[in-house]
Tab-separated table of C-alpha atoms in Angstrom:
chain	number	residue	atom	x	y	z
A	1	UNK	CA	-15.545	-22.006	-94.774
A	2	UNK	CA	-17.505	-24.024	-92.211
A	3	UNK	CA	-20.032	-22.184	-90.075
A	4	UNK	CA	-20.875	-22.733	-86.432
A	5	UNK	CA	-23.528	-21.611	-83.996
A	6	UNK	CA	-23.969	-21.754	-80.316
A	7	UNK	CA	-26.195	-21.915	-77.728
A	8	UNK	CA	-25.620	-21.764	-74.066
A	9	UNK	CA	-28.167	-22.627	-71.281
A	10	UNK	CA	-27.375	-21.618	-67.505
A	11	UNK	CA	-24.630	-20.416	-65.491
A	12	UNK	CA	-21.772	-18.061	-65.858
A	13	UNK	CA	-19.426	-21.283	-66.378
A	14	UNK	CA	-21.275	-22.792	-69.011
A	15	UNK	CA	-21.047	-19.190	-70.738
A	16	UNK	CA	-17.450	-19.722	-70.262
A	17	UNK	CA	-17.049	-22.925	-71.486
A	18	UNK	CA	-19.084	-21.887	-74.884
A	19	UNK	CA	-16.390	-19.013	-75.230
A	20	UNK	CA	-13.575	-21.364	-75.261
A	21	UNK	CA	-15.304	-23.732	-77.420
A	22	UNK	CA	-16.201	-20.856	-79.802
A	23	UNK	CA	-12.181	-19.884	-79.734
A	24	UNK	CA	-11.510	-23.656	-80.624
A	25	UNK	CA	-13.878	-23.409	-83.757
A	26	UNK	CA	-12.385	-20.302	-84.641
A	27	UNK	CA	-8.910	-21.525	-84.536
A	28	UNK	CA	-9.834	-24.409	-87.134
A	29	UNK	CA	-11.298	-22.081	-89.475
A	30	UNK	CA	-14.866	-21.812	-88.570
A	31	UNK	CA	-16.967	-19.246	-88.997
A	32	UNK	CA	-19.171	-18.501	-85.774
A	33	UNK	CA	-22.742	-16.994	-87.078
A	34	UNK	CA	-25.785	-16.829	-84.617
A	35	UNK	CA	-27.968	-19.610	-83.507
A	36	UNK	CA	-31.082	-18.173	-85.723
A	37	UNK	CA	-29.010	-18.372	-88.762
A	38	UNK	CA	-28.808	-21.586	-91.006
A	39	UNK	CA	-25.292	-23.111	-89.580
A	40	UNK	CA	-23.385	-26.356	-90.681
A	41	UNK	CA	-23.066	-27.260	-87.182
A	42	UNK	CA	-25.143	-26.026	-84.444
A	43	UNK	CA	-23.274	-26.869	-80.550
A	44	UNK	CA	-26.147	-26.867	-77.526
A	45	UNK	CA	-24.711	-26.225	-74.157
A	46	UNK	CA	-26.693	-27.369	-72.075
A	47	UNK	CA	-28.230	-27.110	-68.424
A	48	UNK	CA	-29.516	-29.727	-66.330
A	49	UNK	CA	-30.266	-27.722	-62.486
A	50	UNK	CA	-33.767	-27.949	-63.286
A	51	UNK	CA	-36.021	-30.446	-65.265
A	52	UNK	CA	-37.177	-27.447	-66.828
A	53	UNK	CA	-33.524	-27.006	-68.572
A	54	UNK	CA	-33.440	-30.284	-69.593
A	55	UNK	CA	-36.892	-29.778	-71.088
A	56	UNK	CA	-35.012	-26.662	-73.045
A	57	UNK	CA	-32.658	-27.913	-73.694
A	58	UNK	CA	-34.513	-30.789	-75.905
A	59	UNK	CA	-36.549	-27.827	-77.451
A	60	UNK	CA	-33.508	-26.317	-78.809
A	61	UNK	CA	-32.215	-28.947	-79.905
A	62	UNK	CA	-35.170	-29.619	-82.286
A	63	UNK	CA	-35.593	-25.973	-83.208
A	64	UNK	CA	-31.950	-25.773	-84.615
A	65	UNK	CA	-32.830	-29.356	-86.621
A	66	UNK	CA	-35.579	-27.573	-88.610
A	67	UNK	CA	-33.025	-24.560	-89.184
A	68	UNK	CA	-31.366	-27.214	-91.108
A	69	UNK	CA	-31.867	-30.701	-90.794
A	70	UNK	CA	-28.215	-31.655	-92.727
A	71	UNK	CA	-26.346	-29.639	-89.699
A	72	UNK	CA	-24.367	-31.417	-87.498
A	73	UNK	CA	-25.792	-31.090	-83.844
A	74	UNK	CA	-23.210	-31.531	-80.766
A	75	UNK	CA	-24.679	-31.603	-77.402
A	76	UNK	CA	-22.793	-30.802	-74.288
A	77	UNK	CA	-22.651	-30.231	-70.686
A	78	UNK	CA	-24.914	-30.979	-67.669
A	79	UNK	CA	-28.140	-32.359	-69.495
A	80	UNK	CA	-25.766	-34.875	-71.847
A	81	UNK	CA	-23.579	-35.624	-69.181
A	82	UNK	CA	-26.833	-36.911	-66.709
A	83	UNK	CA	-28.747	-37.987	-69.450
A	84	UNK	CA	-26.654	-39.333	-72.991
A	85	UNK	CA	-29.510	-41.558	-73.813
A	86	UNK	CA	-32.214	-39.362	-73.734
A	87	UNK	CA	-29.744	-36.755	-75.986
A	88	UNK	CA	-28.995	-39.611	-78.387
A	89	UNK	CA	-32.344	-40.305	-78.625
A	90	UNK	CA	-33.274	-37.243	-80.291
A	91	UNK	CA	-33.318	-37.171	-83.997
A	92	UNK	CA	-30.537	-34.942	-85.549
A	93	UNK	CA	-27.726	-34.984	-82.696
A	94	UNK	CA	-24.632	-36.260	-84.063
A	95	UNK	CA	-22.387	-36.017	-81.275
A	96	UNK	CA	-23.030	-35.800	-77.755
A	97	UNK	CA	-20.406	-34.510	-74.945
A	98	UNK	CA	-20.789	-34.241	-71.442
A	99	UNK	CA	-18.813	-31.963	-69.077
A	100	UNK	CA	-15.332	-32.849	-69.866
A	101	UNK	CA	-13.378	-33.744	-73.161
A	102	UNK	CA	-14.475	-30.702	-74.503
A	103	UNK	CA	-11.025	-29.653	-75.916
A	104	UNK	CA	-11.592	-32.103	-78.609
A	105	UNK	CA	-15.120	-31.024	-79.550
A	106	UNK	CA	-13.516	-30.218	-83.044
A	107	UNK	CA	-12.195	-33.348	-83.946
A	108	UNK	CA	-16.216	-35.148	-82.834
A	109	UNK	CA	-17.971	-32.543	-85.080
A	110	UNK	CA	-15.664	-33.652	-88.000
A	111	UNK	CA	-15.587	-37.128	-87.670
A	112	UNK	CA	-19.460	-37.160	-87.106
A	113	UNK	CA	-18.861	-35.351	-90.595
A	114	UNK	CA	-17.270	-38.272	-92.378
A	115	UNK	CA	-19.207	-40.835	-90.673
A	116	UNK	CA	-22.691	-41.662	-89.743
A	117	UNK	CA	-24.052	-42.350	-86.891
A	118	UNK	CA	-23.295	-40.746	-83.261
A	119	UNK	CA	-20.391	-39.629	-81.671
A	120	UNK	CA	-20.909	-40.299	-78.033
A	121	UNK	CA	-18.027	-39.384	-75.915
A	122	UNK	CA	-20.081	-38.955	-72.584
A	123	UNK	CA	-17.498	-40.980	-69.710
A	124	UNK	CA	-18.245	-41.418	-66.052
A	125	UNK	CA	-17.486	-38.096	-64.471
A	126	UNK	CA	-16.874	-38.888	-60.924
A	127	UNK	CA	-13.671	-40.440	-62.200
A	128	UNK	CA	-12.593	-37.238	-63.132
A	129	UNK	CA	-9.541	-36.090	-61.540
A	130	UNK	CA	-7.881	-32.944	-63.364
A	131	UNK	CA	-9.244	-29.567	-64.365
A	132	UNK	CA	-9.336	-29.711	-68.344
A	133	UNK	CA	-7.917	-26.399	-68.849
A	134	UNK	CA	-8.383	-25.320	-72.268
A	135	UNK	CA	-6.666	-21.564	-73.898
A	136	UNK	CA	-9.547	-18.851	-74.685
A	137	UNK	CA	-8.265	-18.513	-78.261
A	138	UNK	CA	-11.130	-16.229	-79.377
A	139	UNK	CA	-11.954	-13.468	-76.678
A	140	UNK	CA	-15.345	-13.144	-75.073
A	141	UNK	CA	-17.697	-10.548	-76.807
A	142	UNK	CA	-18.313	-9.002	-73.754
A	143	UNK	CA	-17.104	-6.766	-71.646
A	144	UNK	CA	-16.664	-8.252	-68.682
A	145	UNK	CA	-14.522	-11.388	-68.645
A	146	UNK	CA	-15.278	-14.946	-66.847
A	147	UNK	CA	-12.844	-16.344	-66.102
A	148	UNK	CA	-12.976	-20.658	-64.979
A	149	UNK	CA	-10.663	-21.266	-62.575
A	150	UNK	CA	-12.676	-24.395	-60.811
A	151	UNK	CA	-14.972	-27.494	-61.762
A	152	UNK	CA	-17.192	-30.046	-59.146
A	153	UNK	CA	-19.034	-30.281	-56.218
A	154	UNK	CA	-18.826	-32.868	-53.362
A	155	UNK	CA	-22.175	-30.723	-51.238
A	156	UNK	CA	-24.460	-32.956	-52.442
A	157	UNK	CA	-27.234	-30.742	-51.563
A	158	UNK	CA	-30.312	-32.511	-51.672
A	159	UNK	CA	-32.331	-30.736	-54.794
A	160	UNK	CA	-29.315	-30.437	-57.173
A	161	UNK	CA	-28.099	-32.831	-59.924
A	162	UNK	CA	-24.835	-31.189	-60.273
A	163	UNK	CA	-22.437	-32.743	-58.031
A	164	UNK	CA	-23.497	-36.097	-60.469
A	165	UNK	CA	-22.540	-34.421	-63.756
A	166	UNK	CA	-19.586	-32.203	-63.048
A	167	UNK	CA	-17.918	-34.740	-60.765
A	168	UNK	CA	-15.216	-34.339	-57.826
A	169	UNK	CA	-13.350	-30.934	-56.847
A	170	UNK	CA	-10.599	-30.295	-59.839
A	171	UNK	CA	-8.867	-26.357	-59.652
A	172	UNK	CA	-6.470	-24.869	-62.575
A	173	UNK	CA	-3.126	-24.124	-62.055
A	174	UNK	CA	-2.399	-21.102	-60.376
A	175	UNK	CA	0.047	-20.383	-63.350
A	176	UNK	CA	-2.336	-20.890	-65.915
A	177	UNK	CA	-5.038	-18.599	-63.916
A	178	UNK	CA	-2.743	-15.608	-64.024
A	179	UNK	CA	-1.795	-16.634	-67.994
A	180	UNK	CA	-5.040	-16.398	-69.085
A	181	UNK	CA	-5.886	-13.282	-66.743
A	182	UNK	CA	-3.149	-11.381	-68.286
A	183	UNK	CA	-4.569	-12.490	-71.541
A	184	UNK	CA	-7.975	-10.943	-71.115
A	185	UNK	CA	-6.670	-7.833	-69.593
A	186	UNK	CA	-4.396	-7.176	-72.570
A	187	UNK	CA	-6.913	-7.976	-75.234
A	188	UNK	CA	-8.611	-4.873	-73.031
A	189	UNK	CA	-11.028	-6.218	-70.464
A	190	UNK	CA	-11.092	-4.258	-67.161
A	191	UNK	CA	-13.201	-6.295	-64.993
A	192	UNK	CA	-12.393	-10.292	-64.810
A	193	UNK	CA	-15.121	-12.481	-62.644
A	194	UNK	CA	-13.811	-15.718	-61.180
A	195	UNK	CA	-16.099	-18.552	-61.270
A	196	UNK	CA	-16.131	-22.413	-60.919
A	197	UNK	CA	-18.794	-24.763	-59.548
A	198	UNK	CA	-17.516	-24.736	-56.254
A	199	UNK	CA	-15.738	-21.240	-55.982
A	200	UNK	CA	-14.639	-21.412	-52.664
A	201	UNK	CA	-13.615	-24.825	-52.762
A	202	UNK	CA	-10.676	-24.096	-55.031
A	203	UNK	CA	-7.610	-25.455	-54.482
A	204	UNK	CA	-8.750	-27.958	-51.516
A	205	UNK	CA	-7.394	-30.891	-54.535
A	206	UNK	CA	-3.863	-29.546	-54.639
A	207	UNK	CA	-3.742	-30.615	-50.768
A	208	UNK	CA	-1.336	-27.922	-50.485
A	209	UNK	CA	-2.880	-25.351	-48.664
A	210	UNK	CA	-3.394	-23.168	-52.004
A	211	UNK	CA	-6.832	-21.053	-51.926
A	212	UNK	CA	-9.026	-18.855	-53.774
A	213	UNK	CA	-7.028	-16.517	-51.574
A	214	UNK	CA	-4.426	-17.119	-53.524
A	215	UNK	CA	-5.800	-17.235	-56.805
A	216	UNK	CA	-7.219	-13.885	-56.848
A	217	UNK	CA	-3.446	-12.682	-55.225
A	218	UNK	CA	-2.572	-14.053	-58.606
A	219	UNK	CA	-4.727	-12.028	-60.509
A	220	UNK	CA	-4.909	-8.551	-58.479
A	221	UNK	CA	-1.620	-6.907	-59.191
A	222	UNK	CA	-1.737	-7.158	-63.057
A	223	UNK	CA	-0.961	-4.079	-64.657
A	224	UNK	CA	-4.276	-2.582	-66.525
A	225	UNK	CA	-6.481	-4.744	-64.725
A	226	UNK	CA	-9.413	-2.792	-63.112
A	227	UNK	CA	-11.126	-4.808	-61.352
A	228	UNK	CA	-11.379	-8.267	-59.825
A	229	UNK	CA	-14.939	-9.761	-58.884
A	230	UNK	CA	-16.366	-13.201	-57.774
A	231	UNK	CA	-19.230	-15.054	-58.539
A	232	UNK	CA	-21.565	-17.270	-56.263
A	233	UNK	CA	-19.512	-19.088	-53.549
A	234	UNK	CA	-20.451	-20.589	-50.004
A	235	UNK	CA	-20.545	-17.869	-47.069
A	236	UNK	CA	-18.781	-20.883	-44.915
A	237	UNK	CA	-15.696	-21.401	-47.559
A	238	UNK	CA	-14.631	-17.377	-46.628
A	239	UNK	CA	-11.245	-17.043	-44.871
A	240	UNK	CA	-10.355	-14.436	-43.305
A	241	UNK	CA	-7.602	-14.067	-45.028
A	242	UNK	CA	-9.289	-13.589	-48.522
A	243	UNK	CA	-11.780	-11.105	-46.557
A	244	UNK	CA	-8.966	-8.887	-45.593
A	245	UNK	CA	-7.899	-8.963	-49.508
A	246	UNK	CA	-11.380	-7.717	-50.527
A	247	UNK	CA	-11.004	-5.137	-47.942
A	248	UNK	CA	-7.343	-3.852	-48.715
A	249	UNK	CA	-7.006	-4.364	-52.193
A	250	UNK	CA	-8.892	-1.652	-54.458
A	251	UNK	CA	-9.355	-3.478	-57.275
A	252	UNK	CA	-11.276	-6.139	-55.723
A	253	UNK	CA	-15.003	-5.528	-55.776
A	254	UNK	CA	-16.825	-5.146	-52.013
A	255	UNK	CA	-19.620	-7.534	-53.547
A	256	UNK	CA	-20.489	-11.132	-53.132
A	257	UNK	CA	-23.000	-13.674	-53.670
A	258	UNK	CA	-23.806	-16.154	-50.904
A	259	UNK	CA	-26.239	-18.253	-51.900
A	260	UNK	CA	-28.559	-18.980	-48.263
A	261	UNK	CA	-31.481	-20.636	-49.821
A	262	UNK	CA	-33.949	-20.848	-47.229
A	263	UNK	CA	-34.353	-18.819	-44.101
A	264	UNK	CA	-35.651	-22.130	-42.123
A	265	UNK	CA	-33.408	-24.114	-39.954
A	266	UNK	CA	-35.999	-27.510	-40.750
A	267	UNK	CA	-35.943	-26.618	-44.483
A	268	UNK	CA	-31.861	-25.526	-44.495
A	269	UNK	CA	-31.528	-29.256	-43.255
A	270	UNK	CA	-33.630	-30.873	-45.420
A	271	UNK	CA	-31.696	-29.196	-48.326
A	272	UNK	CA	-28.105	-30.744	-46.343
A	273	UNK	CA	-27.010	-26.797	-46.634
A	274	UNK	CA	-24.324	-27.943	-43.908
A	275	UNK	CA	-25.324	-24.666	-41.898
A	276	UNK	CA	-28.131	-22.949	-39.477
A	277	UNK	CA	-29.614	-19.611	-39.601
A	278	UNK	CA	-27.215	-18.800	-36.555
A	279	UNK	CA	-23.998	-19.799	-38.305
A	280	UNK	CA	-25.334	-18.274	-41.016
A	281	UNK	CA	-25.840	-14.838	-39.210
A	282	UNK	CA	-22.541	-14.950	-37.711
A	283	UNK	CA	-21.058	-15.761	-41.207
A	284	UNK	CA	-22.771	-12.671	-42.649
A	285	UNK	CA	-21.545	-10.259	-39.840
A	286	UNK	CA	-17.992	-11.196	-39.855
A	287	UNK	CA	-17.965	-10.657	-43.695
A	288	UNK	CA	-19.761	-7.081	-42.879
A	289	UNK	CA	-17.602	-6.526	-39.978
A	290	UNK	CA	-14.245	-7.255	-42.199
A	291	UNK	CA	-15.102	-5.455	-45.121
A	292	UNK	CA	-17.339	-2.160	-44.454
A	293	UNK	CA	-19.632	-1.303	-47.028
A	294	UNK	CA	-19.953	-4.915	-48.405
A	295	UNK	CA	-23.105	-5.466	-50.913
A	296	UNK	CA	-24.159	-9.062	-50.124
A	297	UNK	CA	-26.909	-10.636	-52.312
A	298	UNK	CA	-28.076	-14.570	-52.245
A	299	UNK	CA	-29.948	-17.169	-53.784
A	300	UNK	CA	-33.754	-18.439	-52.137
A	301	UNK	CA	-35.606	-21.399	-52.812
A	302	UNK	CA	-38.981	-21.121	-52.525
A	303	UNK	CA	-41.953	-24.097	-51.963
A	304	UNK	CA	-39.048	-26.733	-50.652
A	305	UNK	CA	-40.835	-30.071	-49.992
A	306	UNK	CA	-42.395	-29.636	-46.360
A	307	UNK	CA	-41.940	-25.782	-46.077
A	308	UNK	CA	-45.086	-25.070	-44.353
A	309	UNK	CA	-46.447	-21.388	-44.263
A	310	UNK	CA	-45.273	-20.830	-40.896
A	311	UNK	CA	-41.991	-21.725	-42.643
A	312	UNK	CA	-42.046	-19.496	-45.131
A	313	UNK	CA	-42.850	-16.770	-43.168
A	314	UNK	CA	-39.810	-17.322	-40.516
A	315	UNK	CA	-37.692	-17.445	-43.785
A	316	UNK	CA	-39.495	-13.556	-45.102
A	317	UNK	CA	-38.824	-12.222	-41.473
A	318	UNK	CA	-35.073	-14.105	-41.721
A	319	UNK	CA	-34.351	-12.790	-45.182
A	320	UNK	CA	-35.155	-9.027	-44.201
A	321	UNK	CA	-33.218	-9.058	-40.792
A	322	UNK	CA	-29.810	-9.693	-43.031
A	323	UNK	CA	-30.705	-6.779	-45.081
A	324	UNK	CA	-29.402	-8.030	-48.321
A	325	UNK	CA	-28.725	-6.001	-51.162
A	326	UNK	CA	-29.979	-7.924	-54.248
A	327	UNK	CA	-32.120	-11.805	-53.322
A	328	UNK	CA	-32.271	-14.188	-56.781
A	329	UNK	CA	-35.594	-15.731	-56.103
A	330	UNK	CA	-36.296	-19.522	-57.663
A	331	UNK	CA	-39.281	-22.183	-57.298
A	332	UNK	CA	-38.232	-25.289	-55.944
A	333	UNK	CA	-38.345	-27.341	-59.064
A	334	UNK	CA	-38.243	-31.267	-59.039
A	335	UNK	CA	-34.786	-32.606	-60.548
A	336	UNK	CA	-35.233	-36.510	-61.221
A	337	UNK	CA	-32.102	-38.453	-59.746
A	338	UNK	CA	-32.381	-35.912	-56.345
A	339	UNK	CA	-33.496	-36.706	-53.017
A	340	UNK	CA	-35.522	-33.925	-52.871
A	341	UNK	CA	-37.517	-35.105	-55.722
A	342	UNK	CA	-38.569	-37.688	-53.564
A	343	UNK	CA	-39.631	-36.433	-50.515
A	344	UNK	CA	-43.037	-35.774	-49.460
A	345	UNK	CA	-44.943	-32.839	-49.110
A	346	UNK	CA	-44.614	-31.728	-52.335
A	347	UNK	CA	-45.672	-27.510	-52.412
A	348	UNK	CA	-48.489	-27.062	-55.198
A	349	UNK	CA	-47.576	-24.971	-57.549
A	350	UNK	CA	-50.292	-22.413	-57.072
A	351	UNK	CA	-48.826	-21.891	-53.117
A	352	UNK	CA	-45.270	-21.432	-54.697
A	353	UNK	CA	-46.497	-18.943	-57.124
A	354	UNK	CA	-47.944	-17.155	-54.518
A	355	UNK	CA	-44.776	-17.131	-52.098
A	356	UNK	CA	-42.481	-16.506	-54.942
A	357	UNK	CA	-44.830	-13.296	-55.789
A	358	UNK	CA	-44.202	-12.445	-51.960
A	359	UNK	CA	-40.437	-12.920	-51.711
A	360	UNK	CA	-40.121	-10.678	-54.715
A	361	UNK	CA	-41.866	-8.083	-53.396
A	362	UNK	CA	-39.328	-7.988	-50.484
A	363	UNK	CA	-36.610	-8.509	-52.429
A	364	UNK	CA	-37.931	-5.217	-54.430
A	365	UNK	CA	-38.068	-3.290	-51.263
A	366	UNK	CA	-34.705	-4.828	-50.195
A	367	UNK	CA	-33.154	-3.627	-53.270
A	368	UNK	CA	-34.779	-0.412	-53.389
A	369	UNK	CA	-33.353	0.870	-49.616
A	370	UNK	CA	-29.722	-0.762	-50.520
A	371	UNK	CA	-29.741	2.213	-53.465
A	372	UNK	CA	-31.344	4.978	-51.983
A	373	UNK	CA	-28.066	4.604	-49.396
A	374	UNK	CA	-25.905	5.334	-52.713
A	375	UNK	CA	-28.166	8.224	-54.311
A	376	UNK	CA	-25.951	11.008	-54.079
A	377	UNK	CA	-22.595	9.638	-54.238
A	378	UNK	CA	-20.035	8.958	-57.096
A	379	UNK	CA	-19.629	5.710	-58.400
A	380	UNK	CA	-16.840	4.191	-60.607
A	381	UNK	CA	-19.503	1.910	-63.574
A	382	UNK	CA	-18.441	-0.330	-65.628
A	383	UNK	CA	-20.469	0.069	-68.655
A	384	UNK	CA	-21.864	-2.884	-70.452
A	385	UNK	CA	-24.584	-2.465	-72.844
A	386	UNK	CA	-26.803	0.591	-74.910
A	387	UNK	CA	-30.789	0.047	-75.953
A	388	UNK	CA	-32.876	2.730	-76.495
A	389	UNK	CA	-30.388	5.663	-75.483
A	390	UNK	CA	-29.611	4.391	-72.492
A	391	UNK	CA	-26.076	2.918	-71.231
A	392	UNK	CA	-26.486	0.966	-68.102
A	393	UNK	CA	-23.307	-1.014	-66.537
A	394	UNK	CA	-22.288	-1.856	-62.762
A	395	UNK	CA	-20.654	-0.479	-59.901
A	396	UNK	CA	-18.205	-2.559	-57.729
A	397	UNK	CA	-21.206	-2.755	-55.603
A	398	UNK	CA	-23.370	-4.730	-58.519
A	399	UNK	CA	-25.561	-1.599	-58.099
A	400	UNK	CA	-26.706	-1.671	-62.105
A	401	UNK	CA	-26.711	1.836	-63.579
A	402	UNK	CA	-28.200	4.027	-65.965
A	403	UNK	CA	-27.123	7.377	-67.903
A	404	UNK	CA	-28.149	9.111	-71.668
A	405	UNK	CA	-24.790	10.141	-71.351
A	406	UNK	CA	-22.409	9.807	-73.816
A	407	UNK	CA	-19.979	6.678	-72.947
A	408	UNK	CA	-18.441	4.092	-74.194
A	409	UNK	CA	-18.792	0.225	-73.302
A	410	UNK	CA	-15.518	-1.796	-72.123
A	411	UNK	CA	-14.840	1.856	-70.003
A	412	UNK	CA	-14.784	2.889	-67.134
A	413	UNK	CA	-16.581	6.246	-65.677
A	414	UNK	CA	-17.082	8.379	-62.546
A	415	UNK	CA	-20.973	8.656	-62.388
A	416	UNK	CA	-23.405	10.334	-59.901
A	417	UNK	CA	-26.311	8.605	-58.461
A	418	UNK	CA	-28.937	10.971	-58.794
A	419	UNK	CA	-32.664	8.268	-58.681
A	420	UNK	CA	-34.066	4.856	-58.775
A	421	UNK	CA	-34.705	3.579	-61.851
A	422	UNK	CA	-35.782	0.426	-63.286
A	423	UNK	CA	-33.845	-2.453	-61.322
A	424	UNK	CA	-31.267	-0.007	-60.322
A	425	UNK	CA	-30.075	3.443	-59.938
A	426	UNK	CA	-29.958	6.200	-63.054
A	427	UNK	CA	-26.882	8.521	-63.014
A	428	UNK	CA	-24.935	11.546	-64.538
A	429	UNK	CA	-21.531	11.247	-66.293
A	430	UNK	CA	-18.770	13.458	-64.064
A	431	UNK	CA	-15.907	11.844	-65.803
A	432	UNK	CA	-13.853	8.877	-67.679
A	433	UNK	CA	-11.152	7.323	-65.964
């Protein structure tokens, strides 16, 4: 039996696409082992938001050569798609994918087998036009599941690459989003996330007025499921139709992640965000005025070309008037091929250091008074992993929490919120559900 390894780089989707990709190995007769282990074929999924992942991602790819330099090494997603030559270029890969085609990844790895040379199979993306929907035939080993139901960009926001390696909007079927739904939830997940490149944008190809409205509707009233959540999606792509769902429907989680990325109307336009601070504002109070009890958390850029201090501190003051619940800090880094990468007024990296070092510190004190509102209560957690005696999992809230009680991962408990601990909130078992 043939063994392969993975490794994934970046977002929740590229963790998705590795699952099916494991499944499709599986299905052939593979045997998966882990990425430190001598493997006969080693597959790199890779990330390409920063220059930093690509700079990874060529790392790893060298580290698994010395594993063992007779393996087979496929390359995929955002770094081979942008850049095939600089992949090909790198002694040991064998076959090199970009973001689509995947479903054949099997067949490459076994003709690179029988043949020498290198298997490219990297095509011009932004002639993509369907989503390649391919089966989970092995289930995630997790216990929450992701679940793709979306690929592309068209934002074109001025620091990101992506738009240029996963190509134009493509959604999957809203038949095959409930058939692989009901597949995870009877191979025992309770919690399924949504995501896609472009969450909210799903559904705008079918030119039929379908919606992510619809696709969670699709999803919500399967028997066993627990709960439905989604991952990063524009605050502007939010209907209120699909707000009222999240409000209504209990198994949808009152969480969600709108990336803002700067709290500066100059920087905002710099970055083409396609919004101001006001529409932003108004954005984030409808959501809180539809749904009560909403946890909202984003995404910040920090060091922008041409964010000035005065900048940075109108985006601080911004950033704590919304009052968000959890704030993903980042350090604007360079991405060759982006606008942004040319503009001047380049930040040093000393003054974004010492910004991101601020923003944190808010976003600690942010976090902090968004839990001590729960202490007290009692919370339905989802638990998800156990080091050192301790259990932690989420709420629906994404408030992460933490009990030495007895439980079981995969399940489901009633837990009260009794202090602050670590990044979140530790708690007391009252009961399984």
């Amino acid at each position: 039996m043939s063994t392969v390894a993975f490794i994934t780089l970046g977002c929740k989707v590229n963790q998705f696409e590795t699952e099916t990709m494991e499944g499709l190995f599986k299905k052939q007769g593979y045997e998966l082992v882990p990425a430190t282990e001598q493997a006969d074929v080693y597959v790199i999924n890779t990330c390409s938001v920063t220059s930093f992942g690509d700079k990874k991602s060529r790392q790893l790819i060298r580290r698994v050569r010395r594993l063992n330099e007779k393996a087979i090494i496929a390359v995929t997603g955002c770094y081979s798609q942008a850049a095939p030559e600089q992949v090909k270029a790198i002694e040991g890969v064998r076959v090199v994918l970009g973001t689509k085609d995947r479903a054949h990844i099997v067949d490459y790895v076994e003709r690179a087998m029988a043949t020498d040379g290198i298997i490219d199979r990297v095509d011009d993306i932004m002639q993509a036009r369907e989503f390649e929907d391919i089966p989970l035939y092995e289930m995630p080993a997790r216990t929450r599941a992701f679940l793709k139901i979306q690929e592309g960009c068209t934002n074109f926001c001025s620091y990101c690459i992506i738009p240029f390696t996963r190509g134009p909007l493509r959604s999957r079927q809203l038949a095959s989003v409930r058939a692989e739904a009901q597949k995870l939830v009877d191979n025992g997940f309770k919690e399924i996330v949504l995501t896609g490149i472009h969450l909210g944008a799903y559904g705008k190809d079918f030119k039929d007025g379908t919606s992510l409205y619809d696709a969670a509707k699709a999803i919500l009233d399967l028997p066993g499921l627990r709960r439905l959540r989604l991952s990063s999606l524009e605050s502007i792509e939010l209907s209120d139709e699909l707000l009222e769902l999240i409000k209504s429907h209990p198994k949808f989680s009152h969480h969600l992640h709108l990336p803002l990325q700067a709290g500066s109307d100059e920087v905002l336009k710099k970055m083409n965000r396609h919004y101001n601070r006001d529409e932003f504002t108004a954005l984030v109070e409808n959501v809180r005025s539809k749904v009560p009890g909403v946890a909202i958390s984003t995404d910040i850029i920090v060091g922008f070309p041409g964010e000035t201090e005065e900048m940075f501190a109108e985006s601080l003051d911004y950033i704590r008037k919304l009052g968000f619940a959890r704030v993903h800090v980042f350090p604007y880094s360079p991405r060759t091929g982006t606008p942004a990468a040319k503009m001047p007024d380049q930040i040093s990296e000393p003054i974004k250091k010492e910004r991101v070092h601020r923003l944190q510190q808010l976003a600690e004190e942010m976090a902090n008074d968004f839990h001590k509102h729960y202490l007290g209560t009692v919370q339905e957690v989802l638990f998800e992993t156990n080091e050192h005696g301790l259990t932690d999992g989420l709420t629906d809230t994404y408030i992460r929490v933490y009990t030495d009680d007895e439980v079981k991962t995969g399940e489901i408990y009633k837990v009260k919120l009794e202090k602050l601990y670590k990044d979140g909130v530790y708690g007391k078992l009252i009961g399984h559900l």
